[in-house]
Amino acid sequence: MGNFYGTLSLPCNDPETASLRSFVAVLAVDDALRAVMGDGPKLALKWPNDVLLNGGKVAGILLESLVVKGQMWGVAVGIGVNLIAAPDMTQVEDGAVYPVSVKVESGVDVTPDGFLKHLAPAFAQWDRQLTTYGFAPIRTAWLARAARLGETITARLPNENVTGRFDTVDENGYLVLNTAKGPRNIAAADVFF
């Protein structure tokens, strides 16, 4: 038994559509965790691609464009879930959410294969929603599970930190912060609470 690590390659030639797959993946991971652990432990989604369990990071999603001869043909969706063990705090960036594991937080033992049996159908369902109805139902479901919605958070960009109230996620999946200078839509950043 160990932690879950998996990568799914999907055809996609549009970077904006590809980026929305992180929301699909994180909803699927959340559903799979709920199926494995039941209703006891508290789960929440951290923008754009982390799952929190009892306040700590239990899972993360990483997207990578698949490009051949300068043309994007797909996206690789990488998923990591701390089923049994979590990284030590010394391996985590200062200010980041502390890592946790399913076993320690819930007492549930699940194998990577056992977790995949819940994850695969959940991903297929959310991905069908995205391809059939667009981002709107994904966005609604994600916001219903969002961590720190309505609270002040900080988005760390390459050249600045932006602090504001987390108001929503827009129709492109961008984080919307209400800052002292007004609303700010952020396409990509590291978020700190």
CSV table of C-alpha atoms in Angstrom, one decimal:
chain,number,residue,atom,x,y,z
A,1,MET,CA,0.0,0.0,0.0
A,2,GLY,CA,1.1,3.6,-0.7
A,3,ASN,CA,0.1,6.9,-2.0
A,4,PHE,CA,-1.8,7.4,-5.3
A,5,TYR,CA,0.0,8.9,-8.3
A,6,GLY,CA,-1.5,8.9,-11.7
A,7,THR,CA,-1.4,10.7,-15.1
A,8,LEU,CA,-4.2,10.8,-17.7
A,9,SER,CA,-3.5,12.1,-21.2
A,10,LEU,CA,-6.5,13.6,-23.0
A,11,PRO,CA,-6.8,15.0,-26.5
A,12,CYS,CA,-7.2,18.8,-26.4
A,13,ASN,CA,-5.7,21.5,-28.7
A,14,ASP,CA,-7.0,24.6,-26.8
A,15,PRO,CA,-5.0,25.8,-23.8
A,16,GLU,CA,-8.0,27.5,-22.2
A,17,THR,CA,-10.2,24.4,-22.3
A,18,ALA,CA,-7.2,22.3,-21.1
A,19,SER,CA,-6.8,24.5,-18.0
A,20,LEU,CA,-10.4,23.8,-17.0
A,21,ARG,CA,-9.5,20.1,-16.7
A,22,SER,CA,-7.9,20.9,-13.3
A,23,PHE,CA,-11.4,21.7,-12.0
A,24,VAL,CA,-12.7,18.4,-13.4
A,25,ALA,CA,-9.9,16.5,-11.8
A,26,VAL,CA,-10.1,18.2,-8.4
A,27,LEU,CA,-13.9,17.5,-8.2
A,28,ALA,CA,-13.3,13.9,-9.2
A,29,VAL,CA,-10.6,13.5,-6.4
A,30,ASP,CA,-13.0,15.1,-3.9
A,31,ASP,CA,-15.8,12.7,-4.9
A,32,ALA,CA,-13.4,9.7,-4.7
A,33,LEU,CA,-12.2,10.8,-1.3
A,34,ARG,CA,-15.8,11.2,0.0
A,35,ALA,CA,-16.6,7.7,-1.4
A,36,VAL,CA,-13.6,6.2,0.5
A,37,MET,CA,-13.9,8.1,3.8
A,38,GLY,CA,-17.6,8.7,4.2
A,39,ASP,CA,-19.0,11.9,5.6
A,40,GLY,CA,-16.8,12.3,8.7
A,41,PRO,CA,-13.7,14.1,7.5
A,42,LYS,CA,-14.0,17.7,6.2
A,43,LEU,CA,-13.0,18.2,2.6
A,44,ALA,CA,-12.6,21.5,0.7
A,45,LEU,CA,-11.1,22.6,-2.6
A,46,LYS,CA,-8.3,25.1,-2.7
A,47,TRP,CA,-8.0,27.1,-6.0
A,48,PRO,CA,-7.2,26.0,-8.5
A,49,ASN,CA,-6.1,22.4,-8.0
A,50,ASP,CA,-5.7,21.1,-4.4
A,51,VAL,CA,-8.0,19.1,-2.1
A,52,LEU,CA,-7.9,19.9,1.6
A,53,LEU,CA,-8.7,17.4,4.3
A,54,ASN,CA,-9.4,18.8,7.8
A,55,GLY,CA,-7.5,21.9,6.7
A,56,GLY,CA,-4.4,20.2,5.3
A,57,LYS,CA,-3.4,19.4,1.7
A,58,VAL,CA,-4.2,15.8,0.9
A,59,ALA,CA,-4.2,16.0,-2.9
A,60,GLY,CA,-2.9,18.1,-5.8
A,61,ILE,CA,-3.4,18.3,-9.5
A,62,LEU,CA,-0.8,19.3,-12.1
A,63,LEU,CA,-1.6,19.9,-15.8
A,64,GLU,CA,1.0,19.8,-18.6
A,65,SER,CA,0.4,20.6,-22.2
A,66,LEU,CA,1.3,17.9,-24.7
A,67,VAL,CA,3.0,19.5,-27.7
A,68,VAL,CA,4.5,18.0,-30.8
A,69,LYS,CA,6.3,20.1,-33.4
A,70,GLY,CA,4.9,23.3,-31.8
A,71,GLN,CA,1.3,22.2,-31.8
A,72,MET,CA,-0.7,21.4,-28.7
A,73,TRP,CA,-2.5,18.0,-29.1
A,74,GLY,CA,-3.4,17.2,-25.6
A,75,VAL,CA,-3.1,17.7,-21.9
A,76,ALA,CA,-1.6,15.4,-19.2
A,77,VAL,CA,-3.6,15.5,-16.0
A,78,GLY,CA,-1.3,14.5,-13.1
A,79,ILE,CA,-3.0,13.6,-9.8
A,80,GLY,CA,-1.3,12.9,-6.5
A,81,VAL,CA,-3.2,11.8,-3.3
A,82,ASN,CA,-1.6,11.2,0.1
A,83,LEU,CA,-3.4,8.0,1.0
A,84,ILE,CA,-1.0,6.6,3.6
A,85,ALA,CA,1.7,9.2,4.2
A,86,ALA,CA,2.3,12.9,3.8
A,87,PRO,CA,5.5,14.8,3.1
A,88,ASP,CA,7.3,16.2,6.1
A,89,MET,CA,6.8,20.0,6.8
A,90,THR,CA,10.5,20.6,6.0
A,91,GLN,CA,9.7,19.7,2.4
A,92,VAL,CA,6.9,22.3,2.1
A,93,GLU,CA,7.3,25.9,1.1
A,94,ASP,CA,7.0,28.5,3.9
A,95,GLY,CA,3.3,29.6,4.3
A,96,ALA,CA,2.0,26.6,2.3
A,97,VAL,CA,-0.9,24.5,3.6
A,98,TYR,CA,0.5,21.6,5.7
A,99,PRO,CA,0.3,18.1,4.1
A,100,VAL,CA,-1.9,15.4,5.5
A,101,SER,CA,-2.8,11.8,4.6
A,102,VAL,CA,-6.1,10.0,4.4
A,103,LYS,CA,-4.9,7.3,6.8
A,104,VAL,CA,-3.9,9.7,9.6
A,105,GLU,CA,-6.8,12.1,9.2
A,106,SER,CA,-9.6,9.5,8.8
A,107,GLY,CA,-8.2,6.2,9.9
A,108,VAL,CA,-9.1,4.7,6.5
A,109,ASP,CA,-6.8,2.4,4.7
A,110,VAL,CA,-7.2,2.4,0.9
A,111,THR,CA,-4.8,1.1,-1.7
A,112,PRO,CA,-4.0,3.1,-4.9
A,113,ASP,CA,-6.0,0.6,-6.9
A,114,GLY,CA,-8.9,0.9,-4.5
A,115,PHE,CA,-8.8,4.6,-4.8
A,116,LEU,CA,-8.7,4.5,-8.6
A,117,LYS,CA,-11.9,2.5,-8.7
A,118,HIS,CA,-13.7,5.5,-7.3
A,119,LEU,CA,-11.6,8.2,-9.1
A,120,ALA,CA,-11.9,6.9,-12.7
A,121,PRO,CA,-15.8,7.0,-12.9
A,122,ALA,CA,-15.9,10.3,-11.0
A,123,PHE,CA,-13.4,11.9,-13.5
A,124,ALA,CA,-15.4,10.4,-16.4
A,125,GLN,CA,-18.6,11.9,-15.1
A,126,TRP,CA,-17.2,15.4,-14.5
A,127,ASP,CA,-15.4,15.4,-17.8
A,128,ARG,CA,-18.7,14.5,-19.6
A,129,GLN,CA,-20.3,17.5,-17.8
A,130,LEU,CA,-17.5,19.8,-19.1
A,131,THR,CA,-17.7,18.6,-22.7
A,132,THR,CA,-21.5,18.4,-22.8
A,133,TYR,CA,-22.5,21.6,-20.8
A,134,GLY,CA,-19.4,23.7,-20.6
A,135,PHE,CA,-17.7,25.1,-17.6
A,136,ALA,CA,-20.8,26.5,-15.8
A,137,PRO,CA,-21.9,23.4,-13.9
A,138,ILE,CA,-18.3,22.6,-13.1
A,139,ARG,CA,-17.8,26.1,-11.7
A,140,THR,CA,-21.0,25.9,-9.6
A,141,ALA,CA,-20.0,22.5,-8.1
A,142,TRP,CA,-16.4,23.7,-7.4
A,143,LEU,CA,-17.6,26.9,-5.7
A,144,ALA,CA,-20.0,24.9,-3.5
A,145,ARG,CA,-16.9,23.0,-2.2
A,146,ALA,CA,-14.4,26.0,-2.2
A,147,ALA,CA,-12.1,26.6,0.8
A,148,ARG,CA,-12.0,30.2,2.1
A,149,LEU,CA,-14.7,31.6,-0.2
A,150,GLY,CA,-15.6,35.1,1.1
A,151,GLU,CA,-12.4,35.2,3.2
A,152,THR,CA,-9.1,37.2,2.7
A,153,ILE,CA,-6.4,35.2,0.9
A,154,THR,CA,-3.1,36.0,-0.9
A,155,ALA,CA,-2.3,35.1,-4.4
A,156,ARG,CA,1.4,34.9,-5.1
A,157,LEU,CA,2.3,35.9,-8.7
A,158,PRO,CA,5.8,35.9,-10.2
A,159,ASN,CA,6.3,39.7,-9.5
A,160,GLU,CA,3.7,40.5,-6.8
A,161,ASN,CA,1.5,39.3,-4.1
A,162,VAL,CA,-2.2,40.2,-4.4
A,163,THR,CA,-4.3,40.1,-1.2
A,164,GLY,CA,-8.1,40.4,-1.2
A,165,ARG,CA,-11.4,38.8,-0.4
A,166,PHE,CA,-12.0,35.6,-2.4
A,167,ASP,CA,-15.2,36.4,-4.2
A,168,THR,CA,-15.6,33.8,-6.9
A,169,VAL,CA,-14.1,31.9,-9.8
A,170,ASP,CA,-15.0,33.5,-13.1
A,171,GLU,CA,-16.3,31.8,-16.3
A,172,ASN,CA,-12.6,31.1,-17.4
A,173,GLY,CA,-11.7,29.5,-14.1
A,174,TYR,CA,-9.8,32.6,-12.9
A,175,LEU,CA,-9.6,33.5,-9.2
A,176,VAL,CA,-11.5,36.7,-8.5
A,177,LEU,CA,-10.2,38.7,-5.5
A,178,ASN,CA,-11.8,41.9,-4.3
A,179,THR,CA,-8.7,44.0,-3.5
A,180,ALA,CA,-8.3,47.6,-2.1
A,181,LYS,CA,-8.0,48.6,-5.8
A,182,GLY,CA,-11.1,46.8,-6.9
A,183,PRO,CA,-11.7,43.3,-8.4
A,184,ARG,CA,-8.7,41.4,-9.7
A,185,ASN,CA,-9.0,38.3,-11.9
A,186,ILE,CA,-6.0,36.0,-11.6
A,187,ALA,CA,-5.3,33.3,-14.2
A,188,ALA,CA,-2.5,31.5,-12.3
A,189,ALA,CA,-0.9,31.9,-8.9
A,190,ASP,CA,0.0,30.1,-5.7
A,191,VAL,CA,-2.6,30.8,-3.0
A,192,PHE,CA,-1.9,31.3,0.6
A,193,PHE,CA,-4.3,31.6,3.5
